[in-house]
Amino acid sequence: MGTYIIENKRVDLMLEKWDVLILLDACRYDFFRKIYKNYFSSGVLKKARSLARNTMEWLNKTFPKYYKNVIYVS
């Protein structure tokens, strides 16, 4: 499924505990790190690296089926 690298460990996105997850496709982490507190007052910003080469590959690997408790906004 949706495996990615965070803090040098492989992590499965759907097995992580999160209430709200915001994914920014093609967003430069170094730039976003400087401004994210202007928009989010709480939470933890973590840099992650996808194992997919493009958006569609990532989407198909991360969400291979329908999840009734996940809301997708594109």
mmCIF file of C-alpha atoms in Angstrom:
data_model
loop_
_atom_site.group_PDB
_atom_site.id
_atom_site.type_symbol
_atom_site.label_atom_id
_atom_site.label_comp_id
_atom_site.label_asym_id
_atom_site.label_seq_id
_atom_site.Cartn_x
_atom_site.Cartn_y
_atom_site.Cartn_z
ATOM 1 C CA MET A 1 0.000 0.000 0.000
ATOM 2 C CA GLY A 2 1.035 3.624 0.504
ATOM 3 C CA THR A 3 4.548 3.199 1.750
ATOM 4 C CA TYR A 4 6.791 6.196 2.107
ATOM 5 C CA ILE A 5 10.057 7.087 3.846
ATOM 6 C CA ILE A 6 9.979 9.326 6.922
ATOM 7 C CA GLU A 7 12.875 9.778 9.304
ATOM 8 C CA ASN A 8 14.729 6.988 7.426
ATOM 9 C CA LYS A 9 11.971 4.419 8.109
ATOM 10 C CA ARG A 10 9.406 2.843 5.795
ATOM 11 C CA VAL A 11 5.903 3.752 6.914
ATOM 12 C CA ASP A 12 2.502 2.620 5.623
ATOM 13 C CA LEU A 13 0.255 5.662 5.396
ATOM 14 C CA MET A 14 -2.944 3.727 6.136
ATOM 15 C CA LEU A 15 -1.483 2.110 9.275
ATOM 16 C CA GLU A 16 -0.432 5.422 10.823
ATOM 17 C CA LYS A 17 -2.602 7.060 13.490
ATOM 18 C CA TRP A 18 -3.851 10.409 12.227
ATOM 19 C CA ASP A 19 -7.072 12.419 12.397
ATOM 20 C CA VAL A 20 -6.323 14.780 9.545
ATOM 21 C CA LEU A 21 -3.619 14.243 6.966
ATOM 22 C CA ILE A 22 -2.790 16.885 4.380
ATOM 23 C CA LEU A 23 -0.646 15.809 1.455
ATOM 24 C CA LEU A 24 0.884 18.415 -0.802
ATOM 25 C CA ASP A 25 1.939 17.034 -4.145
ATOM 26 C CA ALA A 26 5.080 18.597 -5.593
ATOM 27 C CA CYS A 27 5.426 21.046 -2.711
ATOM 28 C CA ARG A 28 8.949 22.101 -1.792
ATOM 29 C CA TYR A 29 9.456 21.146 1.850
ATOM 30 C CA ASP A 30 12.087 23.827 2.473
ATOM 31 C CA PHE A 31 9.686 26.578 1.357
ATOM 32 C CA PHE A 32 6.615 25.125 3.093
ATOM 33 C CA ARG A 33 8.509 24.713 6.381
ATOM 34 C CA LYS A 34 9.046 28.482 6.459
ATOM 35 C CA ILE A 35 5.368 29.386 6.046
ATOM 36 C CA TYR A 36 3.238 26.513 7.376
ATOM 37 C CA LYS A 37 2.791 28.066 10.853
ATOM 38 C CA ASN A 38 0.959 30.942 9.142
ATOM 39 C CA TYR A 39 -1.786 28.452 8.264
ATOM 40 C CA PHE A 40 -1.609 25.710 10.908
ATOM 41 C CA SER A 41 -1.451 26.522 14.614
ATOM 42 C CA SER A 42 -0.887 22.953 15.780
ATOM 43 C CA GLY A 43 0.321 19.624 14.495
ATOM 44 C CA VAL A 44 3.682 18.260 13.480
ATOM 45 C CA LEU A 45 5.333 18.920 10.141
ATOM 46 C CA LYS A 46 7.387 15.977 8.910
ATOM 47 C CA LYS A 47 9.332 15.573 5.711
ATOM 48 C CA ALA A 48 8.444 12.378 3.851
ATOM 49 C CA ARG A 49 9.670 10.873 0.598
ATOM 50 C CA SER A 50 7.349 8.912 -1.630
ATOM 51 C CA LEU A 51 8.423 5.649 -3.209
ATOM 52 C CA ALA A 52 6.285 6.414 -6.271
ATOM 53 C CA ARG A 53 7.622 8.285 -9.282
ATOM 54 C CA ASN A 54 4.503 10.329 -10.010
ATOM 55 C CA THR A 55 1.130 11.327 -8.584
ATOM 56 C CA MET A 56 -0.986 8.647 -10.265
ATOM 57 C CA GLU A 57 1.401 5.858 -9.283
ATOM 58 C CA TRP A 58 1.353 7.098 -5.688
ATOM 59 C CA LEU A 59 -2.438 7.439 -5.633
ATOM 60 C CA ASN A 60 -2.989 3.920 -6.991
ATOM 61 C CA LYS A 61 -0.501 2.379 -4.551
ATOM 62 C CA THR A 62 -1.726 4.329 -1.522
ATOM 63 C CA PHE A 63 -5.462 3.959 -2.096
ATOM 64 C CA PRO A 64 -5.909 0.752 -4.128
ATOM 65 C CA LYS A 65 -9.540 0.407 -3.047
ATOM 66 C CA TYR A 66 -12.384 2.501 -1.656
ATOM 67 C CA TYR A 67 -12.076 3.554 2.002
ATOM 68 C CA LYS A 68 -15.357 4.681 3.550
ATOM 69 C CA ASN A 69 -13.612 6.643 6.335
ATOM 70 C CA VAL A 70 -11.234 8.588 4.063
ATOM 71 C CA ILE A 71 -12.202 11.800 2.290
ATOM 72 C CA TYR A 72 -10.195 12.580 -0.819
ATOM 73 C CA VAL A 73 -10.019 16.185 -2.030
ATOM 74 C CA SER A 74 -8.157 16.906 -5.192
#
